XYZ file of C-alpha atoms in Angstrom:
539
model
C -10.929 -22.743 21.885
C -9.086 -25.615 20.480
C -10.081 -24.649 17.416
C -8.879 -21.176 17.538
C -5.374 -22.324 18.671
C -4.650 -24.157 16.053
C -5.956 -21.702 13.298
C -3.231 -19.746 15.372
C -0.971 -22.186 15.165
C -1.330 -22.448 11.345
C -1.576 -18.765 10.948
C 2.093 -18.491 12.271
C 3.567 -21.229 10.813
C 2.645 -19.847 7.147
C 4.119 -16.424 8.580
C 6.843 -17.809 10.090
C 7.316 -19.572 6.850
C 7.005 -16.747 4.474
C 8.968 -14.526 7.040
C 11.831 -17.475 7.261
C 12.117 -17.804 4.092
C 12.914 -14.167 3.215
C 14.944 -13.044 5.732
C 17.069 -16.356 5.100
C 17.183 -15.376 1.327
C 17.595 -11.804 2.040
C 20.593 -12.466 4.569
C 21.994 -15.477 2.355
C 22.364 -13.115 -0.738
C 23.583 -10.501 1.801
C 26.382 -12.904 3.076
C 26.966 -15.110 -0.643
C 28.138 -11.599 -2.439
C 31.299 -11.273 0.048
C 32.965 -14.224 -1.558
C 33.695 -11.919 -5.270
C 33.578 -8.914 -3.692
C 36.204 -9.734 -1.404
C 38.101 -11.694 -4.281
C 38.230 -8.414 -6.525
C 38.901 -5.998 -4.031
C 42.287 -8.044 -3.671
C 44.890 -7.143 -1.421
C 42.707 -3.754 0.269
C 39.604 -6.559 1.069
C 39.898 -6.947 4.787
C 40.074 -2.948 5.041
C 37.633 -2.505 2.500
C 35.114 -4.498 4.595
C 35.952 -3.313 7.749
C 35.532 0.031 6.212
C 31.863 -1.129 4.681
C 30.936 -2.543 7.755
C 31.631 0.999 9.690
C 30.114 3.060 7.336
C 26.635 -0.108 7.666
C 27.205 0.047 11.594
C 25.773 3.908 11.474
C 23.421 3.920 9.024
C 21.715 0.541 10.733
C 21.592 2.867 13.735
C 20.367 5.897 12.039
C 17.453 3.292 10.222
C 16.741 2.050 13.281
C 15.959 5.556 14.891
C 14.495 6.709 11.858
C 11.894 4.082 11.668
C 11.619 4.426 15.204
C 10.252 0.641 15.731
C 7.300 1.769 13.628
C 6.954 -1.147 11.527
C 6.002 -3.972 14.331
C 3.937 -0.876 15.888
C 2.257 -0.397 13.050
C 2.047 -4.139 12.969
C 0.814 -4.094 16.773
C -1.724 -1.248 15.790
C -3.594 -2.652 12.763
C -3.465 -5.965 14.491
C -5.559 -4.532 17.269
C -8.022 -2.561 15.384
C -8.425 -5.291 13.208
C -9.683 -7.379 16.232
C -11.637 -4.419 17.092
C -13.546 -4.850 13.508
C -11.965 -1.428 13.168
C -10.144 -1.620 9.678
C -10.995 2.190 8.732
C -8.823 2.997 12.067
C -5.811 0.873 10.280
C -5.730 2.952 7.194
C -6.284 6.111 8.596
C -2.720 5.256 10.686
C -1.006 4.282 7.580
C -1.716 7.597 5.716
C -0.856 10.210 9.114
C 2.177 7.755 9.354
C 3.135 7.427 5.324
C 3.397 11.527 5.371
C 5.577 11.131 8.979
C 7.798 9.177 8.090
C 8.442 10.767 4.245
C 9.547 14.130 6.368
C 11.384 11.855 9.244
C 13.378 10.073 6.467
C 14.276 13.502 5.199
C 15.782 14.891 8.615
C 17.731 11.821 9.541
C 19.128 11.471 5.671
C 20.636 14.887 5.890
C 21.764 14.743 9.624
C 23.773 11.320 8.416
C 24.932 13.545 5.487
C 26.210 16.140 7.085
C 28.046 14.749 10.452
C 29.224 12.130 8.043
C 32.926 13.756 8.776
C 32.654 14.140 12.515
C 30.701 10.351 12.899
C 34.165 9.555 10.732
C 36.410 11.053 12.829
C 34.751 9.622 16.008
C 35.182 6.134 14.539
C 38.829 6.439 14.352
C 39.616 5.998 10.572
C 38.938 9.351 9.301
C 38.264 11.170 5.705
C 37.940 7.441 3.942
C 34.927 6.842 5.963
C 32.973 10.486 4.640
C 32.215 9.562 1.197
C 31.029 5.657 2.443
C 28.526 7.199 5.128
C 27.196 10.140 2.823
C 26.378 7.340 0.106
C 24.261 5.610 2.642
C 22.204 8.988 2.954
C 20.172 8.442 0.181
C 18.509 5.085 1.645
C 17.713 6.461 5.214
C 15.949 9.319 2.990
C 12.748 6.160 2.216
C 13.367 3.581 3.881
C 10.928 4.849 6.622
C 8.028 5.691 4.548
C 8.555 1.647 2.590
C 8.906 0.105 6.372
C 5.230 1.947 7.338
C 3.546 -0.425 4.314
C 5.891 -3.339 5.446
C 4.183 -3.032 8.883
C 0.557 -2.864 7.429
C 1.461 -6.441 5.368
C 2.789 -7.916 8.659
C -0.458 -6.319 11.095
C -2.906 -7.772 8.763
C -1.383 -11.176 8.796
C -0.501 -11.157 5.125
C 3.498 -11.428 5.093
C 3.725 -12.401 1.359
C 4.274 -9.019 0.040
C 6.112 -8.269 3.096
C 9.002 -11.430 2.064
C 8.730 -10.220 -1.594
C 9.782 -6.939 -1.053
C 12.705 -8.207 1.154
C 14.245 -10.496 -1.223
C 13.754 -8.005 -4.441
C 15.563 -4.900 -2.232
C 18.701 -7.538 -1.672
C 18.699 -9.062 -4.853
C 18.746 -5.845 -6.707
C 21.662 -4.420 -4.150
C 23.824 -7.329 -4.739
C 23.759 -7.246 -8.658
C 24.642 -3.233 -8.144
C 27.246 -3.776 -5.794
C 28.933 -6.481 -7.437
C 28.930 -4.777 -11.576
C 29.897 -1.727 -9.801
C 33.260 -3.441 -7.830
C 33.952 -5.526 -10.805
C 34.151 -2.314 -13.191
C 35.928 -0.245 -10.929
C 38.503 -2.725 -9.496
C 38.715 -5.106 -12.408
C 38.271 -2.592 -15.260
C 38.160 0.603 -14.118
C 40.873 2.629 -11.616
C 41.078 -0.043 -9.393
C 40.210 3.019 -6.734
C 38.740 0.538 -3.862
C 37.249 3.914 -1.824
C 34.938 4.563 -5.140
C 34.078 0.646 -5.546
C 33.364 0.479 -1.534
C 31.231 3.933 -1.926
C 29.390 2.316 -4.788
C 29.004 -0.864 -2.673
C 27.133 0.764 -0.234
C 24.807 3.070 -2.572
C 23.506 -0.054 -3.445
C 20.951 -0.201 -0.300
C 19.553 3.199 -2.139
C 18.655 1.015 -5.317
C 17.726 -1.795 -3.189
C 15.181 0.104 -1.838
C 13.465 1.630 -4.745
C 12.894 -2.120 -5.958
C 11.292 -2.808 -2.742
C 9.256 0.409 -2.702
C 7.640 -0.599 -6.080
C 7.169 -4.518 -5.127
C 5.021 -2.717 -1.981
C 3.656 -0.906 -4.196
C 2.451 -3.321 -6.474
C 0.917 -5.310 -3.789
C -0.821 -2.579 -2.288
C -2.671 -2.342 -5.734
C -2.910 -5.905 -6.605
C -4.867 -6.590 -3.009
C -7.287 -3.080 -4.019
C -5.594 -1.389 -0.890
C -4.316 1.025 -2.443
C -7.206 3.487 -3.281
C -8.314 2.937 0.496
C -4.893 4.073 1.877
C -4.913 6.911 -0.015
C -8.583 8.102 -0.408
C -10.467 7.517 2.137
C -11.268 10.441 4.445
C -12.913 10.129 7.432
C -13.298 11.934 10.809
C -10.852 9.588 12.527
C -8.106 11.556 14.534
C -5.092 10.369 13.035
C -2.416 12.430 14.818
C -4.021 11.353 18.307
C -3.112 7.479 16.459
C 0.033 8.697 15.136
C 1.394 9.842 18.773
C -0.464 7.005 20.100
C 1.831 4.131 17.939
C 5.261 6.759 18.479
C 4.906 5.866 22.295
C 4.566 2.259 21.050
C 7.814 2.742 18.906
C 9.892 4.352 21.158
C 10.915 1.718 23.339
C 11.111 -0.971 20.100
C 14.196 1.591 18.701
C 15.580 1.774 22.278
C 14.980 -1.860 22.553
C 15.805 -3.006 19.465
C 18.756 -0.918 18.682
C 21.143 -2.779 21.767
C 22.932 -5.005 19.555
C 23.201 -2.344 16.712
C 24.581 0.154 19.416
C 26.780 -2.475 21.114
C 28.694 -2.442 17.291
C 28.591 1.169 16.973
C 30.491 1.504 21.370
C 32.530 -1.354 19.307
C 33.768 0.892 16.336
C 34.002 4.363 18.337
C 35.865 2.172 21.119
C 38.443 -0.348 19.573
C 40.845 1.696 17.070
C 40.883 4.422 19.648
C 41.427 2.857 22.683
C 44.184 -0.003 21.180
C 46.049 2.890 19.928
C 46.566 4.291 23.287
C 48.371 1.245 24.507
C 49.542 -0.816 21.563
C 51.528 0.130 18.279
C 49.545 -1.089 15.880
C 49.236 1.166 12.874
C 45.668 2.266 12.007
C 45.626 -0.333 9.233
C 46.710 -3.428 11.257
C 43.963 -2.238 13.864
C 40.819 -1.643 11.334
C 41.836 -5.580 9.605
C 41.359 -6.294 13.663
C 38.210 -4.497 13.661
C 37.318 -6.497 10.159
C 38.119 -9.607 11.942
C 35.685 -9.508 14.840
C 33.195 -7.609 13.763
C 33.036 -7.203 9.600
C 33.889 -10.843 9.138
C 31.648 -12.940 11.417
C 28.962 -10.214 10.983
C 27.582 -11.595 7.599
C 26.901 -15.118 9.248
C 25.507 -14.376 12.615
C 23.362 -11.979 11.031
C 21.890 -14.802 8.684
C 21.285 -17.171 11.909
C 19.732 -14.165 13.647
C 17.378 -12.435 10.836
C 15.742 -16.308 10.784
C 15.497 -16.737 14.713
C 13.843 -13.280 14.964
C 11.811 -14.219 12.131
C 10.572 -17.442 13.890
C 10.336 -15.789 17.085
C 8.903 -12.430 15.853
C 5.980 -13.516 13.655
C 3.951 -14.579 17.067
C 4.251 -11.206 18.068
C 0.846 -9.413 16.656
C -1.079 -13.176 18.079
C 0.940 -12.234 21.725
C -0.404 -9.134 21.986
C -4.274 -10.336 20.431
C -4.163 -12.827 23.160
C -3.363 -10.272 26.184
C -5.692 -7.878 24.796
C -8.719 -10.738 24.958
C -7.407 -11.280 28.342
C -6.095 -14.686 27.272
C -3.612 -15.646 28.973
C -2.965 -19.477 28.714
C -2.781 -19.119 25.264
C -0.039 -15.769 25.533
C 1.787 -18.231 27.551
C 1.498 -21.774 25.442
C 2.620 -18.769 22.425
C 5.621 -17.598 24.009
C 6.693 -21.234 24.964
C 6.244 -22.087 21.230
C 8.263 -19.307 20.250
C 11.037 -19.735 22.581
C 11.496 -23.587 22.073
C 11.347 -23.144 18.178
C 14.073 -20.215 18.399
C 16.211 -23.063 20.173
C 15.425 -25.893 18.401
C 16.949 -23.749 15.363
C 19.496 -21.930 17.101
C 21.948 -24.233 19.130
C 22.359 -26.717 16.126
C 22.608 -23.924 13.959
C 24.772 -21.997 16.160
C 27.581 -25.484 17.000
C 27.037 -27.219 13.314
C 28.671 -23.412 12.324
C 31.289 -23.517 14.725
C 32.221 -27.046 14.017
C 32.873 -26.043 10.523
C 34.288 -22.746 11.542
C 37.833 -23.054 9.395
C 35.877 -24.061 6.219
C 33.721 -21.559 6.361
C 35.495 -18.542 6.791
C 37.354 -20.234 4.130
C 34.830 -19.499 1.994
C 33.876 -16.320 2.385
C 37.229 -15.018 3.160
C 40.059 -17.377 2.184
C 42.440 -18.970 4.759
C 42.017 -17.874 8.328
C 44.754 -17.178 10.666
C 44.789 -17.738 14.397
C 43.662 -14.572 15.078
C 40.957 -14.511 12.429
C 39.468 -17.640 13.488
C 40.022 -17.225 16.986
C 37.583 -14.694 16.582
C 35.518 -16.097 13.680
C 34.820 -18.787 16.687
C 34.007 -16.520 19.688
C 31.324 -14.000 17.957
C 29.445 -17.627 16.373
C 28.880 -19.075 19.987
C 27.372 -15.486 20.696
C 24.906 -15.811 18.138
C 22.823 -17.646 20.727
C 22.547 -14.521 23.180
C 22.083 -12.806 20.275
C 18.929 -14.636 19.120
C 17.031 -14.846 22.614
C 17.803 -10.993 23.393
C 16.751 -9.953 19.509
C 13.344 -11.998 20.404
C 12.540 -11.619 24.316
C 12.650 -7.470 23.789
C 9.413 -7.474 21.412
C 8.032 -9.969 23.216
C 7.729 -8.362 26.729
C 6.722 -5.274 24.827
C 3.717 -7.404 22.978
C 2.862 -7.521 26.510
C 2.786 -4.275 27.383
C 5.701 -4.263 29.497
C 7.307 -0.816 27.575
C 8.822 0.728 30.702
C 10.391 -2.618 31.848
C 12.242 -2.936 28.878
C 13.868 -0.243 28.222
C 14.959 -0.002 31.842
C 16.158 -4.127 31.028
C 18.181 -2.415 28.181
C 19.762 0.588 29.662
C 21.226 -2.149 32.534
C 22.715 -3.773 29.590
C 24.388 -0.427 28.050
C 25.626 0.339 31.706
C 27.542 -3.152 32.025
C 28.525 -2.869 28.497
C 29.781 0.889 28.826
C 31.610 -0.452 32.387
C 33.180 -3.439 31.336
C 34.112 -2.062 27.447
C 37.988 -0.428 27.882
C 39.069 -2.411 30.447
C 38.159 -5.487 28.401
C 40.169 -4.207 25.432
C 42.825 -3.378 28.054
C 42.955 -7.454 29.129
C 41.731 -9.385 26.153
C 42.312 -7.153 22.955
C 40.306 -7.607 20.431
C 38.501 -10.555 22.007
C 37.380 -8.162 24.418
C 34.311 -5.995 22.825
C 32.563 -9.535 22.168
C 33.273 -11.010 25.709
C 31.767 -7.236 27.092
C 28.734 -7.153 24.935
C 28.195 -11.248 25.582
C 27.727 -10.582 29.201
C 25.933 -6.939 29.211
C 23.242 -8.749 26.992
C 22.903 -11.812 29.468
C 21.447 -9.355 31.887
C 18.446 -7.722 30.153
C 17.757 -11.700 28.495
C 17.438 -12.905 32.651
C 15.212 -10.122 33.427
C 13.034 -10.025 30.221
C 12.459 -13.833 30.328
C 11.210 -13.801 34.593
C 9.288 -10.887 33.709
C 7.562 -12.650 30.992
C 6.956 -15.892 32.623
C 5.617 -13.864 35.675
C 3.075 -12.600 33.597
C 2.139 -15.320 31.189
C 2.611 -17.947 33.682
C 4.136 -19.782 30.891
C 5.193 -23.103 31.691
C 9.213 -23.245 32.309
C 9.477 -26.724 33.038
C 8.373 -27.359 29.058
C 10.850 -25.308 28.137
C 13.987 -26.999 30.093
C 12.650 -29.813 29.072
C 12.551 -29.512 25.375
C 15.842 -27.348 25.580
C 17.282 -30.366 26.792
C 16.429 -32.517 24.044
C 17.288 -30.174 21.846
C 20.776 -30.055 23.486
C 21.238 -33.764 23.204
C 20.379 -33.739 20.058
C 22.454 -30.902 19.281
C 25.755 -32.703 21.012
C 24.767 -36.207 19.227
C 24.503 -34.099 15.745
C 28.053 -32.592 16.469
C 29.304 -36.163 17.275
C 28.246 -37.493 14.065
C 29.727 -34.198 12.212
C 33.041 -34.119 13.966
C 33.421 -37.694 12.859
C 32.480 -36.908 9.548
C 34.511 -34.112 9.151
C 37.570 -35.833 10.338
C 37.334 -38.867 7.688
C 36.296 -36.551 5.282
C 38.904 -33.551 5.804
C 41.719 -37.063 5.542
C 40.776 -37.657 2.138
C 39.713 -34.327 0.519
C 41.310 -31.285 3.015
C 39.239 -28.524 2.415
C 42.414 -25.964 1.806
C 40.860 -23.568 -1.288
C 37.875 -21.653 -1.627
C 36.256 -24.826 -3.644
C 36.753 -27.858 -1.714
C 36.022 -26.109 1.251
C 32.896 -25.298 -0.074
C 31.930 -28.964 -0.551
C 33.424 -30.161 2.773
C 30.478 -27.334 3.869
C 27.744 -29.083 1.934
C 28.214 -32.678 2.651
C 29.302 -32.175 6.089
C 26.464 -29.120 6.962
C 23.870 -32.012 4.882
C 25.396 -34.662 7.089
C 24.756 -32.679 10.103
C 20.858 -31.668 9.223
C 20.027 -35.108 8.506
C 20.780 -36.343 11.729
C 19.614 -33.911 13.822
C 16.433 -33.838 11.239
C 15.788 -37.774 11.579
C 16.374 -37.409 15.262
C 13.836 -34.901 15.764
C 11.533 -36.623 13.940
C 11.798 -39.898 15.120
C 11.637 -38.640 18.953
C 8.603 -36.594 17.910
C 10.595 -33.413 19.397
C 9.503 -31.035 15.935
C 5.634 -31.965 16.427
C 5.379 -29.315 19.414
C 6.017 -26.810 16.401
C 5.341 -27.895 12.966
C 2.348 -30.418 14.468
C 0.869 -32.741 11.511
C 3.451 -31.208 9.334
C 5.740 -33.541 11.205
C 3.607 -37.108 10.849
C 3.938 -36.412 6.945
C 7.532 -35.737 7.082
C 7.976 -38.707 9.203
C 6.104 -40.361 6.044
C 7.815 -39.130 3.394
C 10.798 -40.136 5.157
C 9.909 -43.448 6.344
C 10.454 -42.629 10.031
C 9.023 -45.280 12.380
C-alpha cells in the first residue's frame, strides 16, 4: 500500500511540476508583456487595459461555457477507464467529443460575435468595446476542440504535452500582441482601438500554435492513428452525455470567479454613474484599477495554486472509486497544505512589495491605485482555496453539492454587490465577492472532510507553521526593504525592478531555509527535501 502511495506521491509531484511550471510560464509571459504594452499605448494605457480586460472578462466566460468543464472531465473519464484496463473506452470519448466540441466552438464563436454590441452596451462603455469582443470570436471558435486533447494528456497522467502546448499558445500571443501595438502606436496611426483589437486577436494565433504542439504530440506518442481510426462498437454518445453531466457543474463551478468579474463590469460603470459624476473615462481607469491592474498578478499566483492543487484531482477520484478512502483523505490534506504553503508567502511577500510592483508593470501608483492594488492581492488567498476545493468535492462525486455551494455564493454576491458600491466605491465589488466566496470555501471544505475523514488537525497544524513562517519571512523583508529602499528608492520602472529581485530573493531564501531546516516542505516534496537540505548545507 505504501508502495502505491508513494508512486502516487511521485506521480503528482512530476505533474504538479510540469503543470507548475507552465501555468507559471504561461501566466508570467501573460503578466511580463503589460510593462511595453502599457509603455506604448502612452497616455490611453489605463483605458486601453481596462478596455482589454472587458472585452477578456466575456470571452473567459464564453470559454468557460464553451468547454463546458470538459477538459478535467475528460481528464476524470480516461482516468477511470484507464483503471478499468479500458483504454479503447478513452479514445472512443475523445473522437464523439473532438466532433462536439468542433460544432460547440462554432455556436458560441458566433453568439460572442454577434451580441458583441448588446454584451458592449450592457458593460457600460459602448461601441469601443464591439470590435475588441468580435476579435476574440475567432479563439472561442477552437479552443474547445484543442482543450478535449489537453484533457486526454492530463487523464492519462502524461502532462508534458499538456505544459508544452500552454507555454507555445502564450508565447506566440505575446510576440503578436506586442509587433502589432508597437506598429500601430509607435509607427503606424497611433489608433489605440485597432492596436487593443489586435491585442486581443492574439489568443486566435495563440491557439493555432497550441493546436499543432497537441498535435504533434498526439503523433509523436502513436496516438494519433488510434484517436482517429479505430472503430469499435462502443456507444460513444451514451459516454459523451455521460462526461456533459460531469462538465456541467465544473463550468457552473468553475466559472464563480470569472462571473464575479463579469457582475463586476456590468455593475460598476453603471451603478457609480447613478450617484457620482465621474465621466465614463474617470470610471473605466477605476474599473482598470481594481480589476485590469491587479488581475495580471493574482492570476499568476492562482493558475500555480490550482495547478498544485488540481493535478491530485484524477488520483482523488481513482482513490474513491477503489473505495480508498484514507488515501482520498491523506491526498486532499497534501493538496490543501501545499496550496498554503505556496499561497500565504506568496500572497504577503506580494503585498509587502505592493508599491514596487505595480511600479513595474504600471508606473507610479496613486492612493487610489494602490489602495486597490493592495486589497484584490490579500484576496488572492480566497481565491486559491475556492479555485481548488470546487474540483475537489466534485472528484468526489459531490456534483449537486457544489453547485448548490456556488449558487449561495452568487446570491450573497448579487445581495451585497450595489449597496457595496453605494458605501465603499470602488473598493466595494472586491470586499462583495471576498465574502460571497468565503461561503461556498466553508461548506466545500466540511463537506469534504466529512467524507474523506481527512485529518484537520494536520492541516491547522501545518497552516500554522506555515503562518509563522510566513510572518518571520515578512519580518526579515520589511527590514530589508526599509534599508534597502534608504539607499536605492525604487522610484522608476528600473530600480524598482531590482528592489523586486533582491528583496522577493531575500524573502524566498528565508522562508526556503526555514522550511527546510524545520522539515515543514518534506510532507510534500519528501526526499526531494533531504537533498535540498544537502545541497544547501542545512543541518
Amino acid at each position: 500500500m505504501s508502495h502505491e502511495n508513494n508512486h502516487q506521491q511521485a506521480q503528482m509531484l512530476r505533474g504538479t511540476a510540469w503543470l507548475t511550471a507552465s501555468n507559471f510560464i504561461s501566466r508570467l509571459l501573460g503578466a511580463i508583456y503589460i510593462i511595453p504594452w502599457y509603455i506604448w499605448m502612452g497616455s490611453y494605457a489605463a483605458t486601453a487595459n481596462g478596455l482589454f480586460t472587458m472585452g477578456y472578462n466575456i470571452y473567459a466566460w464564453f470559454l468557460l461555457v464553451s468547454t463546458a468543464g470538459i477538459p478535467v472531465a475528460v481528464a476524470k473519464q480516461v482516468a477511470k477507464y484507464n483503471t478499468m484496463r479500458e483504454e479503447e473506452h478513452s479514445f472512443a470519448l475523445i473522437r464523439s467529443f473532438l466532433s462536439f466540441m468542433t460544432g460547440l466552438g462554432l455556436v458560441f464563436a458566433l453568439v460572442l460575435y454577434v451580441f458583441a454590441p448588446w454584451l458592449a452596451d450592457l458593460s457600460g462603455v459602448g461601441k469601443d468595446l464591439i470590435p475588441i469582443m468580435q476579435s476574440l470570436a475567432w479563439a472561442v471558435l477552437i479552443f474547445p476542440s484543442m482543450s478535449v486533447i489537453r484533457g486526454f494528456f492530463q487523464g492519462m497522467n502524461n502532462l508534458k504535452p499538456y505544459a508544452m502546448s500552454q507555454i507555445a499558445e502564450q508565447v506566440i500571443r505575446v510576440i503578436w500582441m506586442l509587433m502589432a501595438t508597437f506598429f500601430i502606436m509607435k509607427m503606424g496611426s497611433g489608433d489605440y482601438l485597432s492596436a487593443v483589437t489586435q491585442s486581443t486577436f492574439a489568443a486566435f494565433v495563440g491557439m493555432v500554435a497550441s493546436f499543432a504542439v497537441l498535435i504533434y504530440f498526439l503523433a509523436q506518442e502513436g496516438l494519433l492513428k488510434r484517436v482517429f481510426e479505430t472503430r469499435d462498437k462502443i456507444n460513444s454518445k451514451r459516454l459523451l452525455v455521460d462526461t456533459i453531466k460531469e462538465a456541467i457543474p465544473f463550468i457552473l463551478t468553475g466559472s464563480a470567479i470569472q462571473l464575479f468579474q463579469i457582475l463586476d463590469q456590468m455593475t460598476f460603470i453603471n451603478v457609480m454613474s447613478w450617484f457620482t459624476d465621474y465621466s465614463q473615462k474617470q470610471l473605466l481607469v477605476m474599473f482598470s484599477y481594481f480589476s485590469a491592474n491587479p488581475n495580471k498578478i493574482t492570476m499568476i499566483l492562482i493558475a500555480v495554486a490550482t495547478s498544485i492543487g488540481g493535478v491530485g484531482i484524477p488520483l482523488l477520484t481513482e482513490n474513491y472509486v477503489k473505495g480508498d478512502l484514507k488515501a482520498a483523505g491523506k491526498l486532499v490534506q497534501d493538496n490543501l497544505t501545499m496550496l498554503l504553503a505556496f499561497l500565504l508567502p506568496a500572497t504577503f511577500g506580494a503585498v509587502a512589495v505592493a508599491k514596487p510592483l505595480y511600479t513595474v508593470f504600471y508606473g507610479q501608483p496613486d492612493s487610489l491605485a494602490l489602495g486597490l492594488f493592495i486589497v484584490a492581492m490579500l484576496q488572492t488567498v480566497i481565491l486559491g482555496l475556492y479555485t481548488v476545493l470546487s474540483p475537489m468535492i466534485q472528484a468526489l462525486f459531490q456534483n449537486r453539492k457544489a453547485i448548490r455551494y456556488f449558487f449561495y455564493g452568487v446570491v450573497v454576491k448579487l445581495v451585497l454587490q450595489i449597496p457595496f458600491i453605494l458605501v465603499f466605491r470602488s473598493y466595494g465589488p472586491l470586499l462583495s465577492t471576498t465574502i460571497a466566496l468565503m461561503v461556498p470555501i466553508v461548506l466545500m471544505y466540511r463537506e469534504i472532510q466529512t467524507i474523506t475523514q481527512f485529518n484537520r488537525t494536520i492541516i491547522f497544524k501545518r497552516t500554522l507553521l506555515g503562518s509563522i513562517l510566513t510572518v518571520v519571512m515578512l519580518l526579515g523583508v520589511l527590514i530589508a526593504g526599509l534599508i534597502l529602499g534608504w539607499i536605492f528608492p525604487p522610484n522608476g520602472r528600473v530600480s524598482s525592478m531590482i528592489y523586486i529581485i533582491v528583496i522577493g530573493g531575500l524573502g524566498v531564501a528565508i522562508y526556503g531555509a526555514l522550511g527546510l531546516w524545520l522539515r515543514y516542505f518534506d510532507r510534500f516534496i519528501g526526499g526531494q527535501a533531504a537533498r535540498l537540505r544537502q545541497k544547501f548545507r542545512i543541518k
